[in-house]
CSV table of C-alpha atoms and ligand atoms in Angstrom, one decimal:
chain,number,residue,atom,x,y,z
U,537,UNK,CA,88.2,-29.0,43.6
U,538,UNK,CA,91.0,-26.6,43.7
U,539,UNK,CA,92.8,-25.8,40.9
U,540,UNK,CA,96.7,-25.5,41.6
U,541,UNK,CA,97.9,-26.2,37.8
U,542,UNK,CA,99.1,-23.9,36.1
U,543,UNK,CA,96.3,-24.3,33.1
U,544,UNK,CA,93.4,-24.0,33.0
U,545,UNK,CA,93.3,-22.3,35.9
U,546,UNK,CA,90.8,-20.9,38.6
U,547,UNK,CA,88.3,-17.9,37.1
U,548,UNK,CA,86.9,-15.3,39.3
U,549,UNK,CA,83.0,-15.4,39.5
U,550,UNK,CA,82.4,-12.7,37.0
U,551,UNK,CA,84.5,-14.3,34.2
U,552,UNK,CA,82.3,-17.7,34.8
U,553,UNK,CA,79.2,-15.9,35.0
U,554,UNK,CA,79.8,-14.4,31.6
U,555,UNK,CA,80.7,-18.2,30.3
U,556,UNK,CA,77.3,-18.7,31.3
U,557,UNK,CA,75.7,-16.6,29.0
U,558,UNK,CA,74.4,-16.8,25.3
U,559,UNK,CA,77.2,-16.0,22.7
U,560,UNK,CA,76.1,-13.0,20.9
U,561,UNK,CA,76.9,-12.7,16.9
U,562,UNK,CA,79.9,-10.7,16.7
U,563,UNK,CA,80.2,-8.7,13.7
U,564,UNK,CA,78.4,-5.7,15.4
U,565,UNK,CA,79.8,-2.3,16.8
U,566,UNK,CA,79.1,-3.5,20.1
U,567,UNK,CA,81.3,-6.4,19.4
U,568,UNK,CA,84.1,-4.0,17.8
U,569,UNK,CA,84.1,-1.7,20.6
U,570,UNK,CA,84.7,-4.6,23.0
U,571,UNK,CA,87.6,-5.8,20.9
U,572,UNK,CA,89.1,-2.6,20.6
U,573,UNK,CA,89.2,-2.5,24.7
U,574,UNK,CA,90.6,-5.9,24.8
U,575,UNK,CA,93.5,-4.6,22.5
U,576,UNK,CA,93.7,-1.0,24.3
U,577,UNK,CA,94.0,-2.9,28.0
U,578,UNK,CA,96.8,-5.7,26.5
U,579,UNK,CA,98.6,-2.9,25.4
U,580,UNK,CA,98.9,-1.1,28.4
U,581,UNK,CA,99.0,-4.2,30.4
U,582,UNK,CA,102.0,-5.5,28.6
U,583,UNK,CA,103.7,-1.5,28.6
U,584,UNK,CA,103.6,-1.3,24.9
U,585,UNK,CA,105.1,1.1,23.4
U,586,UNK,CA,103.2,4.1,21.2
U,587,UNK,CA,102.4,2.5,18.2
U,588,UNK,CA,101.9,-1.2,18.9
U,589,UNK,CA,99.1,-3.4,18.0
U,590,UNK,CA,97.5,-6.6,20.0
U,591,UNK,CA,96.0,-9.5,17.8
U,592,UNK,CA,93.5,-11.9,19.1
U,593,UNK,CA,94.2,-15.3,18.0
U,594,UNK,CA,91.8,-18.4,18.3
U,595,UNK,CA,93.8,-20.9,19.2
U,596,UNK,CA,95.9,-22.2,22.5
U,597,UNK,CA,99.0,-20.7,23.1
U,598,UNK,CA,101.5,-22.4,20.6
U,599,UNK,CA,98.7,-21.1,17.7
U,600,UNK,CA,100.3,-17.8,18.5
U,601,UNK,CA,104.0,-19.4,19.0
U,602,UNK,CA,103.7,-20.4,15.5
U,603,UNK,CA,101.6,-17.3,13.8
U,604,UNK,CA,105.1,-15.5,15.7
U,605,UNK,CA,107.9,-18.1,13.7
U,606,UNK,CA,105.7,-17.3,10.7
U,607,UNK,CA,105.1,-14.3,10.1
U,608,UNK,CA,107.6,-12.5,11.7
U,609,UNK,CA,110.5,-14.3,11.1
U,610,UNK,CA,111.7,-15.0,7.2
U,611,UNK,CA,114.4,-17.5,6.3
U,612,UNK,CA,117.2,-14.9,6.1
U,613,UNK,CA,116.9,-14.3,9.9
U,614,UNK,CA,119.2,-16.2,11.6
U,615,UNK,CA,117.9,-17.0,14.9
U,616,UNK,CA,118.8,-17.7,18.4
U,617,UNK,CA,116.8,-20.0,20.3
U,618,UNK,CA,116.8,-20.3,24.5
U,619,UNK,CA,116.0,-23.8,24.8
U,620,UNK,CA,115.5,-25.2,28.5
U,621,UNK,CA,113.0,-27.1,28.6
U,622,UNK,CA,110.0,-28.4,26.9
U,623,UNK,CA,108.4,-25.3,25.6
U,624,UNK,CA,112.3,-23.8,24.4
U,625,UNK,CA,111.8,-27.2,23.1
U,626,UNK,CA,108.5,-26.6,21.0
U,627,UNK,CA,110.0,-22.9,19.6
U,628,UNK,CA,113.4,-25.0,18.1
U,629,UNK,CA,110.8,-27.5,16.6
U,630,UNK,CA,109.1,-24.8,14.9
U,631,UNK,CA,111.5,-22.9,13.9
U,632,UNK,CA,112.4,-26.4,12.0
U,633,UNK,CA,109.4,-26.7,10.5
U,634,UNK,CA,109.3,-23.3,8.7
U,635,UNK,CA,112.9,-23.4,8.0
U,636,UNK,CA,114.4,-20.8,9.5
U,637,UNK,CA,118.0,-20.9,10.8
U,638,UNK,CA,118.6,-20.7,14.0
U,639,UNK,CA,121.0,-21.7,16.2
U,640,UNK,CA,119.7,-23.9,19.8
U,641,UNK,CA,121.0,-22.6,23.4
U,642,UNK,CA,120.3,-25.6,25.3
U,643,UNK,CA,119.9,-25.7,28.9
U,644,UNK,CA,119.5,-28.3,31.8
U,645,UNK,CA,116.5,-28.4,33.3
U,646,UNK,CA,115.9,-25.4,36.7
U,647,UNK,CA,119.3,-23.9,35.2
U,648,UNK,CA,118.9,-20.3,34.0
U,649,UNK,CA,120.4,-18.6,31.6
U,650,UNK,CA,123.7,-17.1,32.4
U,651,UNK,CA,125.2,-13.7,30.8
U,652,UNK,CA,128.8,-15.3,29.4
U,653,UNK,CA,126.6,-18.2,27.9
U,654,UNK,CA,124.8,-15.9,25.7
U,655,UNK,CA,127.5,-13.3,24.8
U,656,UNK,CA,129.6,-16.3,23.4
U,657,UNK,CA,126.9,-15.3,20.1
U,658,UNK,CA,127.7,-12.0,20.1
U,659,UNK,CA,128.6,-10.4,17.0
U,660,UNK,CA,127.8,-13.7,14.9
U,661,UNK,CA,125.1,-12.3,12.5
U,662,UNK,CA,122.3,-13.2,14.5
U,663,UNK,CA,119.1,-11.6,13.4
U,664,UNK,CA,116.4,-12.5,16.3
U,665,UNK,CA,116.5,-14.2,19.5
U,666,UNK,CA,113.2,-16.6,20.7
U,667,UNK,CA,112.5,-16.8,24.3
U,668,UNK,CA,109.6,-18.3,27.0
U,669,UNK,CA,110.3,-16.1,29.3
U,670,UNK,CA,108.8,-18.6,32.0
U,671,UNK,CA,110.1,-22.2,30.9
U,672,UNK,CA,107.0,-23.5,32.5
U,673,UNK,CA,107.8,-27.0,32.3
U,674,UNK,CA,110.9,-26.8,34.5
U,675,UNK,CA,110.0,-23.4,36.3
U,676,UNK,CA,112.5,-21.3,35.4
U,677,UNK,CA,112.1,-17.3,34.9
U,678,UNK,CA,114.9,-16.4,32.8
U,679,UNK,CA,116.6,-12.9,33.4
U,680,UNK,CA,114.7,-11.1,30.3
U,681,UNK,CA,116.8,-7.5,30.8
U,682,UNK,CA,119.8,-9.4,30.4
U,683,UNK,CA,118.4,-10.8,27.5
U,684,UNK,CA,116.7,-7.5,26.0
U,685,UNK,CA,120.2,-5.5,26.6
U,686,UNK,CA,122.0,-8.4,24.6
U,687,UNK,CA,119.2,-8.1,22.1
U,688,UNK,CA,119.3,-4.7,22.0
U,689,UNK,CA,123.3,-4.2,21.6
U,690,UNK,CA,123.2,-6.6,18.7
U,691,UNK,CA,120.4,-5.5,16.9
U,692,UNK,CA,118.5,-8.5,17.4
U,693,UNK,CA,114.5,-8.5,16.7
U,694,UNK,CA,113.3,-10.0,20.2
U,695,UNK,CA,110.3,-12.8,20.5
U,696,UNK,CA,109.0,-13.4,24.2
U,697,UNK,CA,106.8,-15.8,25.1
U,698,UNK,CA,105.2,-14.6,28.5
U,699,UNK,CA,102.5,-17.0,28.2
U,700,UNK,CA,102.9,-18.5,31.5
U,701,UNK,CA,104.9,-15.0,33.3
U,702,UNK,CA,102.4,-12.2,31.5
U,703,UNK,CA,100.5,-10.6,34.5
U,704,UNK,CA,102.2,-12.7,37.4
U,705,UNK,CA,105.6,-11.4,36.6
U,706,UNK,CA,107.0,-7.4,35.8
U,707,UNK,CA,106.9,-7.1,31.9
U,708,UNK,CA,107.5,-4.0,30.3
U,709,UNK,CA,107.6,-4.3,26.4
U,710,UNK,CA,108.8,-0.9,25.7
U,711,UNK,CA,111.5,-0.7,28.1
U,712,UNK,CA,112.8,-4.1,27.1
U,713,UNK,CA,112.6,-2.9,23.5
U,714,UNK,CA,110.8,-6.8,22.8
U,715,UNK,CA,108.6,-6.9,19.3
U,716,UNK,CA,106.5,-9.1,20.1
U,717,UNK,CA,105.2,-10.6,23.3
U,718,UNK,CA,102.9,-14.0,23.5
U,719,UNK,CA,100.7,-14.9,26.2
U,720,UNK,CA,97.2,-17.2,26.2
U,721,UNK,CA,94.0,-16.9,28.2
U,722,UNK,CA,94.1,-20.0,30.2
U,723,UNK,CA,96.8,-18.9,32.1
U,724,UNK,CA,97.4,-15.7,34.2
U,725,UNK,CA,94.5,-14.2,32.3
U,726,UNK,CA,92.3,-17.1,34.0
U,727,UNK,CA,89.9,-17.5,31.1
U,728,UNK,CA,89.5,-20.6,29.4
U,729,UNK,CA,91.8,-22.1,27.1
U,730,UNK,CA,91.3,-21.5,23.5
U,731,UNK,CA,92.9,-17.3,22.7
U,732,UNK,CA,95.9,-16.0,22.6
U,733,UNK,CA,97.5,-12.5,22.2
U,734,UNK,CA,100.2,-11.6,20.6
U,735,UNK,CA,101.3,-8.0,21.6
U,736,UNK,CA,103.7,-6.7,18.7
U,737,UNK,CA,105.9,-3.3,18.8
U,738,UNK,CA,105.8,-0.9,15.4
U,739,UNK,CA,108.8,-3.0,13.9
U,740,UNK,CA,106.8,-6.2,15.0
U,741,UNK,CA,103.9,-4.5,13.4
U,742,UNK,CA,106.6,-4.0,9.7
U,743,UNK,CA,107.9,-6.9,10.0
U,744,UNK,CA,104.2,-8.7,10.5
U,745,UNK,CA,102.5,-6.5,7.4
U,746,UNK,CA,105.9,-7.4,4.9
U,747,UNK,CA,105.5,-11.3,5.5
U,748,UNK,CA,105.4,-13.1,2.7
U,749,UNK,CA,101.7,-15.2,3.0
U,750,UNK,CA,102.4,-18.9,4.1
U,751,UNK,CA,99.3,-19.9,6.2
U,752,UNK,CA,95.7,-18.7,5.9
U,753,UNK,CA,94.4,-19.1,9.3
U,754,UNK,CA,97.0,-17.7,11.5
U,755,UNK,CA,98.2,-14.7,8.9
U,756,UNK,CA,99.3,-11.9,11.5
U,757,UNK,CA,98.3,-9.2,8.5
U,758,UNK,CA,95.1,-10.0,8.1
U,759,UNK,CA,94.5,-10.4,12.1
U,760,UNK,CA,95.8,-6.8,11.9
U,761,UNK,CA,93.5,-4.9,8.8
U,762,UNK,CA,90.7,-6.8,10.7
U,763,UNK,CA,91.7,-5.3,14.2
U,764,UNK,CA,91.9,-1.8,13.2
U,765,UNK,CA,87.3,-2.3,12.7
U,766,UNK,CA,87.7,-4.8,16.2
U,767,UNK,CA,87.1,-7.4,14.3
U,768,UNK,CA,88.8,-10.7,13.2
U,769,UNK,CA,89.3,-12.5,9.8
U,770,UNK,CA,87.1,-15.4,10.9
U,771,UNK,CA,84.6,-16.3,13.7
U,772,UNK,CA,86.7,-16.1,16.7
U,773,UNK,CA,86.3,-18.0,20.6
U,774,UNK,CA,83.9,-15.0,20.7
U,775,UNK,CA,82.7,-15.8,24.2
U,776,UNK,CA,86.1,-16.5,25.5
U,777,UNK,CA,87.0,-12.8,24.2
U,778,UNK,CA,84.0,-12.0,26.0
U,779,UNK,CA,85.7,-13.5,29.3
U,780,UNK,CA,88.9,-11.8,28.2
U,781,UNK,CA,86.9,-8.2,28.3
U,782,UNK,CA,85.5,-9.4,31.8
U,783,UNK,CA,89.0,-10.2,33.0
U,784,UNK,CA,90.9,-7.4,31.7
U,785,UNK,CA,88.4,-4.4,33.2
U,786,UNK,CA,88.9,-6.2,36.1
U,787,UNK,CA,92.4,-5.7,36.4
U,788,UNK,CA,92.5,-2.1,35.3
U,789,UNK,CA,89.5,-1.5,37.8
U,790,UNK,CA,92.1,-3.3,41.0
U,791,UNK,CA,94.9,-1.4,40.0
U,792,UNK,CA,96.3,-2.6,36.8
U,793,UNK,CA,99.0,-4.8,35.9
U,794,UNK,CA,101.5,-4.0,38.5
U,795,UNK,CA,98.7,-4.8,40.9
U,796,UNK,CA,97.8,-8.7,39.3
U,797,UNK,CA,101.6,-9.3,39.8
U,798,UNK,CA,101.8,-7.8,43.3
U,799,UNK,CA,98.6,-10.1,44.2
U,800,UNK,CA,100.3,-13.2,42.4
U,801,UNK,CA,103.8,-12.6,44.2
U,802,UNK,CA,101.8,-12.7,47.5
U,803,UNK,CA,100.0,-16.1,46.8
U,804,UNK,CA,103.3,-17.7,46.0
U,805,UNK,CA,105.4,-15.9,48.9
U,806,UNK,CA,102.6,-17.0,51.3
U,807,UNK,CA,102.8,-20.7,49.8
U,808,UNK,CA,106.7,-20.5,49.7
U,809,UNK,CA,106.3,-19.1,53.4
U,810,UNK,CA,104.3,-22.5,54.4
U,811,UNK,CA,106.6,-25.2,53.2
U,812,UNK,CA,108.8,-25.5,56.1
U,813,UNK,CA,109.0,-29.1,57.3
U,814,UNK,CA,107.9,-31.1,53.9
U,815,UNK,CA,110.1,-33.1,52.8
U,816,UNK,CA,110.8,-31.1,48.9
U,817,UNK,CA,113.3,-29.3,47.5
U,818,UNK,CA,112.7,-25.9,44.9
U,819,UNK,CA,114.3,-26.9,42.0
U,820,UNK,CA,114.7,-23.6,39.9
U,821,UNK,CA,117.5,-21.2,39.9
U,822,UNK,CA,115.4,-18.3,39.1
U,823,UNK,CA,111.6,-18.5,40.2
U,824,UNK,CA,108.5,-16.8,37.9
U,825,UNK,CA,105.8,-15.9,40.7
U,826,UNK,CA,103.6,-17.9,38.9
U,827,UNK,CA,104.9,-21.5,39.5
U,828,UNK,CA,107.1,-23.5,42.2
U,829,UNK,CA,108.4,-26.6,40.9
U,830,UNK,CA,109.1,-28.6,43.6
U,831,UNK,CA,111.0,-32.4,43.7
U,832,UNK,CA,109.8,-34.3,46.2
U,833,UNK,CA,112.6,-36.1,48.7
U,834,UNK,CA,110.6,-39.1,49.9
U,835,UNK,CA,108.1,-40.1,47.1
U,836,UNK,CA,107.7,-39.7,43.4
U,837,UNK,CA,106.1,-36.5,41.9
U,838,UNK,CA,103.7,-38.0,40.0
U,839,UNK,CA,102.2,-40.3,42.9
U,840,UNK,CA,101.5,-37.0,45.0
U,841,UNK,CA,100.0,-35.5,42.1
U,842,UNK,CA,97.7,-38.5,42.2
U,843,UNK,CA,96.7,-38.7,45.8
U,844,UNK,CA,96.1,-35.3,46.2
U,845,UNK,CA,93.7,-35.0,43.4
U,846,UNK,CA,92.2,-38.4,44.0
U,847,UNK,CA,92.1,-38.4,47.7
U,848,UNK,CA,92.3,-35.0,48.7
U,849,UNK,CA,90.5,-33.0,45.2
U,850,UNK,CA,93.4,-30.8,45.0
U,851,UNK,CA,95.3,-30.1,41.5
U,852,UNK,CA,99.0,-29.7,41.1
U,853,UNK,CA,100.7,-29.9,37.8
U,854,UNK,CA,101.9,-33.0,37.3
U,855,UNK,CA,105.5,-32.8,35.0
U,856,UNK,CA,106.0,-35.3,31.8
U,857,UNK,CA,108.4,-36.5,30.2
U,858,UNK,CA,112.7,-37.0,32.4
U,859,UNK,CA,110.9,-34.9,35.3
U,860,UNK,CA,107.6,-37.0,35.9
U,861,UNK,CA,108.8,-38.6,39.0
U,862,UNK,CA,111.2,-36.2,40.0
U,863,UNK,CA,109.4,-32.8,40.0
U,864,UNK,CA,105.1,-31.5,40.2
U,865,UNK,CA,104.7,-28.0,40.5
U,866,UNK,CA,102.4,-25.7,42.3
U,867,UNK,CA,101.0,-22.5,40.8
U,868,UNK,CA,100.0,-19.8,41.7
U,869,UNK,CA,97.9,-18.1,39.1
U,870,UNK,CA,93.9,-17.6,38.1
U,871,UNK,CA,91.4,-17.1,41.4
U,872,UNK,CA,93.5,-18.4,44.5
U,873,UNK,CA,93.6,-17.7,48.0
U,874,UNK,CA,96.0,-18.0,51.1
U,875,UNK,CA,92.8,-20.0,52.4
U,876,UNK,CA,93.4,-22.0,49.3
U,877,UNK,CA,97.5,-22.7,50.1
U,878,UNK,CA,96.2,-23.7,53.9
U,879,UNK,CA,94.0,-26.6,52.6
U,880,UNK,CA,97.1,-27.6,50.3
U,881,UNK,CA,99.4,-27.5,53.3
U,882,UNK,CA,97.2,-29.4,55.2
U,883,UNK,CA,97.0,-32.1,52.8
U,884,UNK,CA,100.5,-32.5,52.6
U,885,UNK,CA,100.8,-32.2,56.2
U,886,UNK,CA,98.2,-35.4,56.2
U,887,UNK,CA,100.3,-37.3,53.7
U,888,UNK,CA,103.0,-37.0,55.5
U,889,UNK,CA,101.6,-38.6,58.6
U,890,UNK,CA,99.9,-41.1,56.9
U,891,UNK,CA,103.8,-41.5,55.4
U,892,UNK,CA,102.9,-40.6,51.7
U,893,UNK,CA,105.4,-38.4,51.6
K,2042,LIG,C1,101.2,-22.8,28.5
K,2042,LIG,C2,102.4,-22.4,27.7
K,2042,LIG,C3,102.4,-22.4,26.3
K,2042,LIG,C4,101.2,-22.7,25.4
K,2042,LIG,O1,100.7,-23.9,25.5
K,2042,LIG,P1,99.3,-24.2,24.9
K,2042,LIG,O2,99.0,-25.5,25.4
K,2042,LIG,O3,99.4,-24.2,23.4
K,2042,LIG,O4,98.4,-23.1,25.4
K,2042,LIG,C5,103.5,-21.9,25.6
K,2042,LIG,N1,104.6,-21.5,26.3
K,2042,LIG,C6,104.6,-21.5,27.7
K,2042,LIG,C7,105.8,-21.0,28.3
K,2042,LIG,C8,103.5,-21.9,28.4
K,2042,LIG,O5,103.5,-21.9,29.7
């Protein structure tokens, strides 16, 4: 099989073999220390700025979308929400459920976000603006400086979620002046599902420690007295951090951050670079390097998703929902090679002449 979704992704050998071992008991120093590297590396991976603090959530993802809406934001924000496609989606729904105002900027689907659009909010009491960076679903990368200077001008408290951009795209937390980034391990990190990080700037870190108590499990607070030791409030995915500490030395040791996207931006020029001749269109105005959502001219999305992992053991992303026959995406994260992209291109090229496609 290979593994062109865009998570769970591909691991490197390394992060497997550690998934192969026993899980160890955790509250131990040698267990702290590890944590206290896992925070140390996020932090400079993400270009945090001098006081920050990482927490290590167990939990996908949207564990850590949440844990953000909740403890960070009270209902006396007043919030603006970039909502193109299903995960802008899943931030309005949650910012719903824990009743905060907020106020939707809906977008169609591979349309970014465009400067007059959001300065029509300008200097309308707005307290904090949500963001996914990388609307996964449709493949857009919106233009997060022209966001963070908007944010910045108004005074607005700044939520990313990088989950699917963090390490595959440029993200510097203390330059964009964000307080608080999101990201999960089954995506660029390439660790299986089940953490996620939530990088937070001092004023995240204020805003985090004044929240008023409203869920047990996913209380940001806590997460952080506990981190200060390495530790967490409860028994975490402790052999998934142990991946995460595999992963994350790996990085630094290859060069970093700035490196992982360099190395991700290749992979998906090199793919990009290959698709001359098949019949699909890239449907994003703005591309993350860690996705290419393609709609298919000849077929329907989802049947090629099909055949190539039935026929061909190949994995795209299939999309749900409006898009599921229109668009599947290819991406470009976790342990991929150009050798990889060749056997991908050469099942497409197959389809074609078996007129799949
Ligand atoms: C993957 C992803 C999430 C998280 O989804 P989970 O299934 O909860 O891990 C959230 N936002 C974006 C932009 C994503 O790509």
């Amino acid at each position: 099989m290979i593994n062109f979704t865009v998570g769970p992704v591909q691991s490197s050998d390394a992060v497997r073999a550690v998934g192969a071992e026993q899980v160890p008991y955790f509250r131990t120093p040698e267990f702290s220390e590890l944590m206290l590297e896992n925070e140390r590396l996020m932090l400079r991976f993400a270009k945090a700025p001098e006081g920050s603090r990482a927490v290590f959530i167990t939990g996908s993802g949207t564990a850590s979308m949440e844990a953000a809406v909740m403890n960070l934001l009270t209902p006396s924000d007043k919030v603006l929400a970039i909502n193109g496609g299903s995960f802008g989606h899943r931030f309005v729904e949650l910012l719903e459920l824990h009743g905060i105002p907020h106020t939707e900027i809906r977008l169609a689907p591979g349309k970014a976000l465009r400067k007059e659009q959001l300065e029509q909010y300008a200097g309308q009491g707005y307290t904090a603006l949500v963001v996914n960076v990388h609307e996964t679903s449709t493949g857009v990368l919106y233009d997060i400086r022209m966001i963070a200077d908007f944010c910045r001008r108004e005074g607005l408290f700044l939520i990313v979620d990088a989950i699917s951009s963090f390490l595959a795209d440029d993200f510097d937390m203390a330059a964009l002046g964000a307080g608080a980034m999101i990201t999960g391990s089954q995506k660029a990190l390439a660790c299986p599902p089940g953490v996620s990080i939530i990088t937070l700037s001092p004023e995240g870190v204020s805003r985090a420690m004044k929240a008023q108590r409203k869920c047990m499990y996913l209380d940001l607070r806590d997460a952080l007295v506990n981190g200060e030791r390495g530790q967490t409030p409860f028994t975490p995915a402790v052999g998934i951090l142990r991946q995460i500490n595999t992963r994350l030395r790996e990085i630094e040791a290859a060069g970093g951050a700035s490196s992982e996207n360099e190395s991700v931006a290749a992979i998906a020029a090199d793919f990009r670079g290959k698709l001359a001749g098949l019949p699909f269109e890239i449907v994003s105005e703005s591309l993350s390097n860690a996705v290419t959502p393609l709609h298919p001219l000849t077929a329907s999305a989802y049947d090629i998703f099909t055949t190539l992992k039935d026929e061909y053991g190949i994995w795209v992303c299939p999309n749900g929902g409006e898009l599921r026959d229109s668009v599947f995406r290819v991406g470009h994260i976790g342990a991929l090679s150009t050798a990889d992209n060749d056997a991908l291109i050469a099942a497409l090229r197959d389809m074609l002449r078996r007129g799949l496609i």
